[in-house]
Short mmCIF file of C-alpha atoms and ligand atoms in Angstrom, two decimals:
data_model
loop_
_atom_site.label_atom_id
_atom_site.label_comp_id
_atom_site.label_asym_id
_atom_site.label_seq_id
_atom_site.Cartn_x
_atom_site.Cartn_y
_atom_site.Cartn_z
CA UNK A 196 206.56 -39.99 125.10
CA UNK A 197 208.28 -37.79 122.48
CA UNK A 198 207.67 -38.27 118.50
CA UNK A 199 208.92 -36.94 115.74
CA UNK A 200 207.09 -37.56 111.89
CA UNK A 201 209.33 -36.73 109.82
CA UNK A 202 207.40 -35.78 106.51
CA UNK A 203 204.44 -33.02 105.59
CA UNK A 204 201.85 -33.99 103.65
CA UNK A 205 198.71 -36.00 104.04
CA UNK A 206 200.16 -39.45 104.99
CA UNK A 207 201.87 -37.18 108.26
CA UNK A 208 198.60 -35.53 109.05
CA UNK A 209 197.39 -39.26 109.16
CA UNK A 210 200.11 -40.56 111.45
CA UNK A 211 199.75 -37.50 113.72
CA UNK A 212 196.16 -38.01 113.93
CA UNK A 213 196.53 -41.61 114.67
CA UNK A 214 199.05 -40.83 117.08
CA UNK A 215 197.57 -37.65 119.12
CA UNK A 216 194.66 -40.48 119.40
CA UNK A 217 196.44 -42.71 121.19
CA UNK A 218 198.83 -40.41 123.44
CA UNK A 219 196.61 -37.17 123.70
CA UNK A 220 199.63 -36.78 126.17
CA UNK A 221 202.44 -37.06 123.89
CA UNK A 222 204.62 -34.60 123.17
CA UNK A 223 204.50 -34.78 119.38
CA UNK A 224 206.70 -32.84 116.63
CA UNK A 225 206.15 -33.07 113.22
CA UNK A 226 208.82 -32.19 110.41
CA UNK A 227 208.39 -29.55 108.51
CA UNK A 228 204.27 -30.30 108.58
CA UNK A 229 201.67 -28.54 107.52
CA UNK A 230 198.45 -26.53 108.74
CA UNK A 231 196.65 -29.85 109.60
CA UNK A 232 199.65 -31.27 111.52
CA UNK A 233 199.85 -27.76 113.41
CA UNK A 234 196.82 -28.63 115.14
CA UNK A 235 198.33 -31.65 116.62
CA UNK A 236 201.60 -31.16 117.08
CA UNK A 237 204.60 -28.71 117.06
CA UNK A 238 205.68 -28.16 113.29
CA UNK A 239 209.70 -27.66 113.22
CA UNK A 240 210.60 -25.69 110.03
CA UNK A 241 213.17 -28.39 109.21
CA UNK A 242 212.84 -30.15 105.53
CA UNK A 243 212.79 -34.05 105.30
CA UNK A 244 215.22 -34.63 103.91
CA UNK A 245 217.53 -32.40 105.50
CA UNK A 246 219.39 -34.95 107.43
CA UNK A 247 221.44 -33.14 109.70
CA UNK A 248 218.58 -30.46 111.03
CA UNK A 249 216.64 -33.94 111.40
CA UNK A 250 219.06 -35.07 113.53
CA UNK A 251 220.13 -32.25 115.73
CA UNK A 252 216.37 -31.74 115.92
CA UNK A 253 215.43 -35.48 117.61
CA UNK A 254 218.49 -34.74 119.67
CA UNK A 255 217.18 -31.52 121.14
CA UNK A 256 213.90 -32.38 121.89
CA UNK A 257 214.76 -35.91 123.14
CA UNK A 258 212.74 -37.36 120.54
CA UNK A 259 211.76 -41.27 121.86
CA UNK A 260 210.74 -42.52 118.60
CA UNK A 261 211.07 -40.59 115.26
CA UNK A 262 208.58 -42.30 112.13
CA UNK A 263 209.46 -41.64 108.49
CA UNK A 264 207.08 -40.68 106.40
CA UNK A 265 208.19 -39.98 102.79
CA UNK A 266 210.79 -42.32 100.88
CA UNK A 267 213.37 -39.45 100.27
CA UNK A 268 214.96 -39.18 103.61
CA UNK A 269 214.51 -43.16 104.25
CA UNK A 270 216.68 -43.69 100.61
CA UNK A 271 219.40 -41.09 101.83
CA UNK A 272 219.61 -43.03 105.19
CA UNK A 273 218.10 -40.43 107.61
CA UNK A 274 216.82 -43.95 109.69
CA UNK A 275 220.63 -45.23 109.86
CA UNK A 276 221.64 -41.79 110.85
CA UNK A 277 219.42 -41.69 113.75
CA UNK A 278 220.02 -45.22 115.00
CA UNK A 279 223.69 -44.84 114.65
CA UNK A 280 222.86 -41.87 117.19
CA UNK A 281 221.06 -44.17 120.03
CA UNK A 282 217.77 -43.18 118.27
CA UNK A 283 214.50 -45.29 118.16
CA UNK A 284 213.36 -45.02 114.64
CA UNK A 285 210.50 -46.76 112.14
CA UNK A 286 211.86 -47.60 108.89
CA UNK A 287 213.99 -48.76 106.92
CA UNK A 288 218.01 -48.13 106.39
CA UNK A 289 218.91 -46.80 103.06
CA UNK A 290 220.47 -49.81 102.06
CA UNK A 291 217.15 -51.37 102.69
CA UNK A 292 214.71 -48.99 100.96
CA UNK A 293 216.36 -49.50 97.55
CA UNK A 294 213.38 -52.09 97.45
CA UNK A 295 211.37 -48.93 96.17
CA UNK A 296 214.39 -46.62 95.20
CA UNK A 297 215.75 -48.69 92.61
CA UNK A 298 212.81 -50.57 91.11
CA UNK A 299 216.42 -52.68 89.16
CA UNK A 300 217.17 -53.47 92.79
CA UNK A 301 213.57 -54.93 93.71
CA UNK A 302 213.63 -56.99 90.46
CA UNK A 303 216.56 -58.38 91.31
CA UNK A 304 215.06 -59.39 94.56
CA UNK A 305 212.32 -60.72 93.59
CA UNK A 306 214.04 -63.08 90.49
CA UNK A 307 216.18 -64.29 93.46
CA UNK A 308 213.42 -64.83 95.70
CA UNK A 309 211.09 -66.49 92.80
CA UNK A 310 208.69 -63.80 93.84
CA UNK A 311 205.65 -63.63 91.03
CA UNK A 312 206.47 -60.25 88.97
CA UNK A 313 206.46 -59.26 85.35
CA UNK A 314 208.81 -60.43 83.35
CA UNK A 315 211.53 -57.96 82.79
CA UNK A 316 215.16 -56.07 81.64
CA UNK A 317 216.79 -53.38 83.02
CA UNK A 318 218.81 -50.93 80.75
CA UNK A 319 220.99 -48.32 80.88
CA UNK A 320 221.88 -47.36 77.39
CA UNK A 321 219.04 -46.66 74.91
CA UNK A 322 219.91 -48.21 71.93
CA UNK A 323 219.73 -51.80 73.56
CA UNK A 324 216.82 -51.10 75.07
CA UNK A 325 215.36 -49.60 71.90
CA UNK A 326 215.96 -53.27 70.11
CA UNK A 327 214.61 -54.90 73.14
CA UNK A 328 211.05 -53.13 72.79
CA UNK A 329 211.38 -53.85 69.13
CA UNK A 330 210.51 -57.86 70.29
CA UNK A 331 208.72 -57.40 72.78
CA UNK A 332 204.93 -57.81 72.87
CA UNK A 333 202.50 -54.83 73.19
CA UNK A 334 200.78 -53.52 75.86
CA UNK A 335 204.57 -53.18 77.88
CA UNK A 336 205.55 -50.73 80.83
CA UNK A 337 208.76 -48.44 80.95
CA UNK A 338 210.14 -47.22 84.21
CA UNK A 339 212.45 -45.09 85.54
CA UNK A 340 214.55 -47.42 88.04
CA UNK A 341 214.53 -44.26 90.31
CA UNK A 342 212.52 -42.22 92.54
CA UNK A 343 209.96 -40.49 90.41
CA UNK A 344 206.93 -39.17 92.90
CA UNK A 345 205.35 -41.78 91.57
CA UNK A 346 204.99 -40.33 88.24
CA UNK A 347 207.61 -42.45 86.84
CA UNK A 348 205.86 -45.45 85.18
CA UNK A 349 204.74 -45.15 81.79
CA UNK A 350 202.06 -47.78 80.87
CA UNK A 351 202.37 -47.60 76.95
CA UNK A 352 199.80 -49.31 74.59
CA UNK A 353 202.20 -49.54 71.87
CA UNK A 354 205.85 -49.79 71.32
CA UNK A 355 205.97 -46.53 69.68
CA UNK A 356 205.16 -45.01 73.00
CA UNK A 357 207.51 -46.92 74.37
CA UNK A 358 210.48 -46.00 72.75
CA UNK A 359 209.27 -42.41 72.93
CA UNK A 360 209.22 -42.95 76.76
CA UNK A 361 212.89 -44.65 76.37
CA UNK A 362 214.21 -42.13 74.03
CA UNK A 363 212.66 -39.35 77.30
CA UNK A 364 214.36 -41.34 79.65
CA UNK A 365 217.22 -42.72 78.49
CA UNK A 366 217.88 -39.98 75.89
CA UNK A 367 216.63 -36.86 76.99
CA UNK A 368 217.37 -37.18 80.42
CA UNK A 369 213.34 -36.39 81.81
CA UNK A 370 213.33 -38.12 85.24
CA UNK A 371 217.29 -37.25 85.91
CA UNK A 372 219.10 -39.87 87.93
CA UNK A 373 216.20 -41.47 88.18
CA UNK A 374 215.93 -42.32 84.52
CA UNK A 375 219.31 -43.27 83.48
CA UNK A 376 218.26 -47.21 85.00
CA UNK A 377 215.36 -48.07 83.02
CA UNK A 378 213.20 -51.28 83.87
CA UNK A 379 211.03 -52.39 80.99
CA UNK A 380 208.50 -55.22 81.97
CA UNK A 381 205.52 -57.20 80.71
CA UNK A 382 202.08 -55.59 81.16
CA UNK A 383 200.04 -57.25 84.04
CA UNK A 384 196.39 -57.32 83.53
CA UNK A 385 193.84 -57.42 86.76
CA UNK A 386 192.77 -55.40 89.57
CA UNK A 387 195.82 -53.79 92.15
CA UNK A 388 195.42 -53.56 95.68
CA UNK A 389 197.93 -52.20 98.10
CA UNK A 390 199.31 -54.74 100.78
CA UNK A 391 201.23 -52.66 103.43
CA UNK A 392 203.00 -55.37 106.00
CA UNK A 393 204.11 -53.76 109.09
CA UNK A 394 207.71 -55.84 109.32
CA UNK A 395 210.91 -56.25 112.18
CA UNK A 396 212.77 -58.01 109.12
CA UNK A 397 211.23 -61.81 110.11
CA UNK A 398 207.48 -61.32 110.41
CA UNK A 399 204.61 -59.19 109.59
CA UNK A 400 201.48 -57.80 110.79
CA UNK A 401 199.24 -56.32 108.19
CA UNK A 402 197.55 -53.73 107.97
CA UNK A 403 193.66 -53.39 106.41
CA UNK A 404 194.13 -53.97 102.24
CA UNK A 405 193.48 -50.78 100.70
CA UNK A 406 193.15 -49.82 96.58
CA UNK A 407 194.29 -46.68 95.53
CA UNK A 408 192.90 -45.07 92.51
CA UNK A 409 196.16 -43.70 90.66
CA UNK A 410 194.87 -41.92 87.38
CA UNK A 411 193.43 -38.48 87.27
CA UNK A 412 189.78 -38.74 85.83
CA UNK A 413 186.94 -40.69 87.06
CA UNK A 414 186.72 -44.09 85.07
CA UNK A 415 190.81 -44.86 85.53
CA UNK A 416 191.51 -42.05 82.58
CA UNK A 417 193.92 -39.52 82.42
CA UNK A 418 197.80 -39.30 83.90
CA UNK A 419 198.78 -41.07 86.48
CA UNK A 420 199.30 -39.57 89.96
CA UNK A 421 200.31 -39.85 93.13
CA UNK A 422 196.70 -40.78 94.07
CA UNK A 423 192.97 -39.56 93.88
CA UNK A 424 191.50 -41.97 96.66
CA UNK A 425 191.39 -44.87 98.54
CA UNK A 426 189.28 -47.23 100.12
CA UNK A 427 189.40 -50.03 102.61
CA UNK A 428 188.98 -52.98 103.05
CA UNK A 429 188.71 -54.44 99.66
CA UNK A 430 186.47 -57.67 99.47
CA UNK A 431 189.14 -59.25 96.93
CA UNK A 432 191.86 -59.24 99.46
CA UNK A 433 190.59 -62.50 101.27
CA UNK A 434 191.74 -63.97 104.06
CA UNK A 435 192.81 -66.87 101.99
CA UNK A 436 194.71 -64.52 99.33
CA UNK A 437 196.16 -62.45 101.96
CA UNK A 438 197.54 -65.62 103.44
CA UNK A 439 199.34 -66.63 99.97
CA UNK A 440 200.51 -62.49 100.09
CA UNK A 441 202.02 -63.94 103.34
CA UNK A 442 203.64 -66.75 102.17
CA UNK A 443 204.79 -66.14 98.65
CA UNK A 444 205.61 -62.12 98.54
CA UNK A 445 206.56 -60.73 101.90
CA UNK A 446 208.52 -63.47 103.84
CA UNK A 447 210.40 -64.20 101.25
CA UNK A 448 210.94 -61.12 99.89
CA UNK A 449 212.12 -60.35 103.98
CA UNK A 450 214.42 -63.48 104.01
CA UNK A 451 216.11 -62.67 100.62
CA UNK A 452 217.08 -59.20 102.39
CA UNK A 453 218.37 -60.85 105.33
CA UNK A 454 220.20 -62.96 103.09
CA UNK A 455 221.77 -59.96 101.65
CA UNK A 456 222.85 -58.54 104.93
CA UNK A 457 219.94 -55.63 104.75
CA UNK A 458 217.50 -57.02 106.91
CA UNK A 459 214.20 -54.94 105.92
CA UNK A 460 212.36 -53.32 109.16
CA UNK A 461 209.72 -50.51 108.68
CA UNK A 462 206.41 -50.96 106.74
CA UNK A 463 207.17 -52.99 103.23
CA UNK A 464 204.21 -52.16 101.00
CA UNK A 465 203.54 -54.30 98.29
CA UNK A 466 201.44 -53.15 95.12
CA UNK A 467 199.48 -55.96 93.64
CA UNK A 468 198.22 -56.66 90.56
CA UNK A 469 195.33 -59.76 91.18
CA UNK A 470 195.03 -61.51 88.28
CA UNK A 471 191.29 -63.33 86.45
CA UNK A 472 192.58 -66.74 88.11
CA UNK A 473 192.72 -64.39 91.82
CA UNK A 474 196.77 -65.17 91.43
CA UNK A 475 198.79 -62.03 92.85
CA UNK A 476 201.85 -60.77 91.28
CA UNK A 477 204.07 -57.67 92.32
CA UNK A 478 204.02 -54.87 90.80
CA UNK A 479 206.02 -52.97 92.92
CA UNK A 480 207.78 -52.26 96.74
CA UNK A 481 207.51 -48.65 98.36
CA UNK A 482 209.39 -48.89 101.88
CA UNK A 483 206.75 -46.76 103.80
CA UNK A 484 202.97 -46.07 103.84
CA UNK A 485 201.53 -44.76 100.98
CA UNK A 486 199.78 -41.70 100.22
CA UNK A 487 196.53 -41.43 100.31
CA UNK A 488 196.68 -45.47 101.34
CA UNK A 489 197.75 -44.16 105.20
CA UNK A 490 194.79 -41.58 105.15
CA UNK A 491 192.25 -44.15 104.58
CA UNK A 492 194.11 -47.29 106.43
CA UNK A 493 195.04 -45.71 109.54
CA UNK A 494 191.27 -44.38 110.54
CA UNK A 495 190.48 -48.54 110.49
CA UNK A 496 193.10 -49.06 113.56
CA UNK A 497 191.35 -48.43 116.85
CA UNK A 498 194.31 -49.29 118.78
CA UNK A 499 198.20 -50.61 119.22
CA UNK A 500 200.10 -48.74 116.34
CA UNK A 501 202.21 -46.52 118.53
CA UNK A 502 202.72 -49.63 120.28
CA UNK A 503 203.65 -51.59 116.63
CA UNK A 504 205.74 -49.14 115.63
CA UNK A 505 208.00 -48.63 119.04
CA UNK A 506 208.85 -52.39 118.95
CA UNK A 507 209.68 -52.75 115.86
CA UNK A 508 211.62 -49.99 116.42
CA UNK A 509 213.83 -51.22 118.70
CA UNK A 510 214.38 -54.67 117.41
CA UNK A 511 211.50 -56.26 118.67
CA UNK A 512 208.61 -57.95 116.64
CA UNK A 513 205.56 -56.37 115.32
CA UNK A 514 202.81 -56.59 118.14
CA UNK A 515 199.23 -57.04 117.11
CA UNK A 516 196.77 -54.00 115.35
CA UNK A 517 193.55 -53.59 116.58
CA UNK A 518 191.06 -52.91 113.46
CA UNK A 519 187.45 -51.85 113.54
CA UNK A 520 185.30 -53.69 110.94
CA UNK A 521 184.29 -50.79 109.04
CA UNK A 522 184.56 -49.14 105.90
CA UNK A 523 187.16 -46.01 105.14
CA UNK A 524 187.10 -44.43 101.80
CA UNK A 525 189.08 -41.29 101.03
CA UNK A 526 189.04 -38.66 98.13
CA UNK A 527 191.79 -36.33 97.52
CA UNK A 528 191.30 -33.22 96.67
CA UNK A 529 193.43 -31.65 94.39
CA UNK A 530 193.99 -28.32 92.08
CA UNK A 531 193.85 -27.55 88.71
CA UNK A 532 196.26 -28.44 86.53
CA UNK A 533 197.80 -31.06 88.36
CA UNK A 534 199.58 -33.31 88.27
CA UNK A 535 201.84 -31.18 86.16
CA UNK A 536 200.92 -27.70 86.73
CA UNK A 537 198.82 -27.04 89.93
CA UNK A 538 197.13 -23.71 90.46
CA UNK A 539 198.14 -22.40 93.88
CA UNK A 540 196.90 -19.92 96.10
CA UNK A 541 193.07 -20.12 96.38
CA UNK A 542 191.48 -19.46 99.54
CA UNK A 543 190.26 -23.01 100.82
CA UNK A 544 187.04 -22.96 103.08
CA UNK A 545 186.17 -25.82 104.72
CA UNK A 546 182.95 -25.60 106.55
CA UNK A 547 182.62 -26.83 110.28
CA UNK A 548 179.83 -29.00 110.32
CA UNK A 549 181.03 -32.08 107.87
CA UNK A 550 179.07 -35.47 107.81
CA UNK A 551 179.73 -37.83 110.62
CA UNK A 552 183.01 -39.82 110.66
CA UNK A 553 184.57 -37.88 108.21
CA UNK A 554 188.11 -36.28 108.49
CA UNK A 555 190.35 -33.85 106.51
CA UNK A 556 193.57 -34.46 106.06
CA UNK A 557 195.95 -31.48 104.95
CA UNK A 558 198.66 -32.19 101.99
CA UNK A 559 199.11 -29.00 100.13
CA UNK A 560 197.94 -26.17 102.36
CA UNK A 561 199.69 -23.15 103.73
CA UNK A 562 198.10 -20.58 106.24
CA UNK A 563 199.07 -17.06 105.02
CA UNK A 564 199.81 -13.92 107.23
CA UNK A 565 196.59 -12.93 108.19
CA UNK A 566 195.42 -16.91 108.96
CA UNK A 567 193.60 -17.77 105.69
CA UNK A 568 194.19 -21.16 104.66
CA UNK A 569 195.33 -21.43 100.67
CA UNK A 570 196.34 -23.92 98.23
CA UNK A 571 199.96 -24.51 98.33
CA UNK A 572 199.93 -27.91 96.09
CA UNK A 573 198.87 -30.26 93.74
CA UNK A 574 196.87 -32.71 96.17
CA UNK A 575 195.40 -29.94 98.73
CA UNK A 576 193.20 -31.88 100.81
CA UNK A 577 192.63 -36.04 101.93
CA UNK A 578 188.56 -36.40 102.99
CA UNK A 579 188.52 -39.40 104.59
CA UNK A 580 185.35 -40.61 105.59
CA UNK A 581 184.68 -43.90 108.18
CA UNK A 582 180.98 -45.51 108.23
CA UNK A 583 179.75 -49.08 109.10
CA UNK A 584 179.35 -49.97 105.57
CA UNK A 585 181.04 -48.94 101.98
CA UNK A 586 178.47 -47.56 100.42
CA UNK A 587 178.04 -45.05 103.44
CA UNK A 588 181.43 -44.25 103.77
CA UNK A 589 181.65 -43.85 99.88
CA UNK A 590 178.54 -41.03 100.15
CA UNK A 591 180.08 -39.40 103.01
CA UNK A 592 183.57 -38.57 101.56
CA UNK A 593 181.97 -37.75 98.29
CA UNK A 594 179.34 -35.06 100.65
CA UNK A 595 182.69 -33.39 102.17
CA UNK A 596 184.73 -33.52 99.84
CA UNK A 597 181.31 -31.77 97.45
CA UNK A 598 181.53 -29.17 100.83
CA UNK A 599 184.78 -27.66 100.74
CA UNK A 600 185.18 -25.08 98.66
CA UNK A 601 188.43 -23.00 96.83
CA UNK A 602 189.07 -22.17 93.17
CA UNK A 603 190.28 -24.99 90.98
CA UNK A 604 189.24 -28.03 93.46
CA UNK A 605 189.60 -30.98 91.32
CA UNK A 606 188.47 -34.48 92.54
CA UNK A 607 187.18 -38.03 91.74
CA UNK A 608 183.28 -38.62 92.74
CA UNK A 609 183.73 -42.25 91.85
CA UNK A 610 186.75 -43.50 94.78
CA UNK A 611 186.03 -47.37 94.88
CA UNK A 612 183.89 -47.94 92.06
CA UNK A 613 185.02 -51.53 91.67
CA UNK A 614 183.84 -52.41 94.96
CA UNK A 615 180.51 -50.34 94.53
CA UNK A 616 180.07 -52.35 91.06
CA UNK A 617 180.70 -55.69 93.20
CA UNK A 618 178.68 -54.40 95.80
CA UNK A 619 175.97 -54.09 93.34
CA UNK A 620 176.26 -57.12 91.63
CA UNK A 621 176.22 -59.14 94.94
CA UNK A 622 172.72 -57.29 96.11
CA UNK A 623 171.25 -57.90 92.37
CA UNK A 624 172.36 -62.11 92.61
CA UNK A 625 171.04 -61.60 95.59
CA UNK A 626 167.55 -60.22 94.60
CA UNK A 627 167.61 -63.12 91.65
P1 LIG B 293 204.85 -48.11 89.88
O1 LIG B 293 205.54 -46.77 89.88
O2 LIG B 293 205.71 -49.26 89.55
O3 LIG B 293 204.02 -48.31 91.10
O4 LIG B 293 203.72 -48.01 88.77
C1 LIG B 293 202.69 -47.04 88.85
C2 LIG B 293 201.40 -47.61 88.31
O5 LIG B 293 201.59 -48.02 86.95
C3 LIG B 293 200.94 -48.85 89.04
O6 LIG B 293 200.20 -48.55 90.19
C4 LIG B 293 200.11 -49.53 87.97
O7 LIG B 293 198.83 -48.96 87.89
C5 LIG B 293 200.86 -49.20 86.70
N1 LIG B 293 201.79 -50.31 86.40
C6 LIG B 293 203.08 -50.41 86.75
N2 LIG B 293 203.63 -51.55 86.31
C7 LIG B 293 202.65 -52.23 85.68
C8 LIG B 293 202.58 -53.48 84.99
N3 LIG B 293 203.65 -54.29 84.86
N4 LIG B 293 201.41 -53.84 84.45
C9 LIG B 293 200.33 -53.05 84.55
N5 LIG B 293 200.33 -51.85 85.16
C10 LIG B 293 201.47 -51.43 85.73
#
């Protein structure tokens, strides 16, 4: 078996991992990588979203089945390129993944669907949209319609800072293309949880519920980011609440892009905000895993994802996950200054012996000329730790992630302090 990951961050180091698990025969590739995904495979120096090197690339190493990591290449169409070549490939088309590169697009889809979402309008002139916050109630959200890194949502308190975020947009130009399509929507109140649904178009097979923790500082303070940490399972994802997920998000949100013509095949990955009354409405679509959501999810699945993947791959449904009941919490490590300005270039030292179960994912690493690894970006490192219960796992990532060392290192010590406060609550009932 020959794969490609396309993609070189922490959410490839992930899929490489899970994959070298499952086939330590495979001939893997990974595209362009990083220092953690040289250890498991052969990095190509090709970009991700340089579709044609892609290409050429999965045709000269016979590449069996090529997996997408980022949302870049999977907008442009690098999945259509390779299946119009005879190519296997997981995710989705381009015309598909506007369910998370045009956040205008997944509104529409989900007001057509009668999906539960905030209530919202999507402008593209400021003035408009100006008299529209004017009415509208505070807190409210502004987004860039666009790709943004995930940095494009601005949760503002007041309608002051929404029109400043408008006049940025709209006015000013801030997120480029990806700003001139605004989407301004009703703030949802409750606790978010990540729902990734591994999908051929008609059905789904889920993966374990994860929360990611998207603000900088410990508490939920700061700027938002692409992600401090994550941890899985979440005890508010039920089996019962998971089951309405099913029913009122993802299979219709799958039949309403059927009924488009764009059937949607790859992972769909819904963001969730659960509200007091445990009611879940969408917050948003991304068309692949998340990051760090696939660095604490995939270390759950003891076995079938290659398996998952390849048929849904070529055409076939999704075949079922195996999951070990255990606890996965990850903290990401990151460098000073970010998310706007990271420090790069420390010397990163991680030391051998880490606590049991615990892995480290690369993200923003380079090796330099003589071998030293060094910081090469804003979220350096994904500690991933996998233990029997969440508390341990919690202690764990916190230990390695306390144990590697560089100048700068910035992290969370609290990753899954909601479930830690249930957790705690539940033993104190308990103890009357
Ligand atoms: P998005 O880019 O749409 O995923 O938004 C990024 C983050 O902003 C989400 O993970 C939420 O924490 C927050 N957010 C986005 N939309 C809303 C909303 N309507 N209500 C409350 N928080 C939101």
């Amino acid at each position: 078996m020959r794969l490609l990951v396309v993609g070189g961050g922490g959410r490839e180091h992930a899929l490489c991992w899970a994959f070298r698990r499952e086939h330590p025969e495979a001939d893997l590739y990974c595209a362009p990588g990083n220092p953690g995904t040289a250890t498991l495979a052969r990095n190509l120096p090709i970009a991700a979203d340089d579709l044609d090197r892609l290409a050429d690339a999965a045709d000269m190493h016979g590449i069996d089945l090529t997996v997408v990591g980022p949302e870049v290449p999977l907008a442009r169409g690098l999945a259509d390129r390779l299946r119009a070549e005879g190519r296997l490939v997981f995710g989705p088309g381009a015309a598909a993944a506007q369910l998370e590169a045009s956040k205008a697009f997944a509104k529409d889809v989900m007001a057509a669907a009668g999906i539960p979402t905030a209530a919202s309008r999507t402008f593209q002139a400021l003035d408009p949209a100006l008299r529209y916050v004017a009415r509208h109630p505070e807190p409210l959200v502004v987004k860039a319609s666009g790709l943004a890194a995930g940095k494009g949502a601005v949760v503002c308190a007041t309608r002051r800072e929404a029109e400043a975020a408008l006049r940025a947009m709209l006015g000013e130009g801030t997120f480029g293309e990806a700003g001139r399509t605004v989407v301004i929507e009703a703030f949802l109140e409750g606790e978010e949880i990540s729902v990734l649904a591994i999908t051929d178009g008609h059905e789904v097979e889920l993966l374990p519920v994860a929360q990611d923790h998207k603000r900088l500082g410990e508490g939920d303070v700061g700027p938002n980011t692409g992600g401090m940490g994550a941890y899985s399972p979440v005890s508010v994802a039920t089996p019962a609440l998971l089951e309405r997920v099913r029913r009122e998000v993802l299979l219709p949100t799958l039949a309403e892009m059927r009924r488009r013509e764009t059937p949607y095949r790859g992972v769909l990955y819904a963001g969730l905000m659960i509200d007091r009354a445990g009611d879940p409405w969408v917050v948003e679509f991304n068309c692949r895993l998340g990051d760090p959501v696939a660095q604490v999810v995939l270390p759950l699945v003891s076995g079938g994802l290659t398996a998952c993947l390849l048929s849904v791959a070529s055409g076939g449904a999704p075949t079922r996950l195996a999951c070990r009941g255990e606890a996965s919490v990850t903290t990401v490590l990151a460098s000073e200054g970010y998310p706007d300005a990271p420090r790069k270039g420390a010397a990163i030292e991680i030391p051998a012996a880490l606590p049991e179960g615990v892995t480290v994912f690369h993200a923003g690493t380079t090796a330099d000329a003589a071998g030293v690894l060094r910081v090469a970006g804003g979220r350096v490192l994904t500690v991933t730790a996998v233990a029997p219960t969440f508390p341990e796992a919690q202690r764990r990532s916190r230990e390695a992630a306390e144990a590697i060392r560089y100048d700068g290192k910035v992290y969370r010590r609290d990753i899954g302090w909601r479930e830690a406060a249930r957790a705690e609550h539940a033993s104190a009932s308990f103890r009357g």
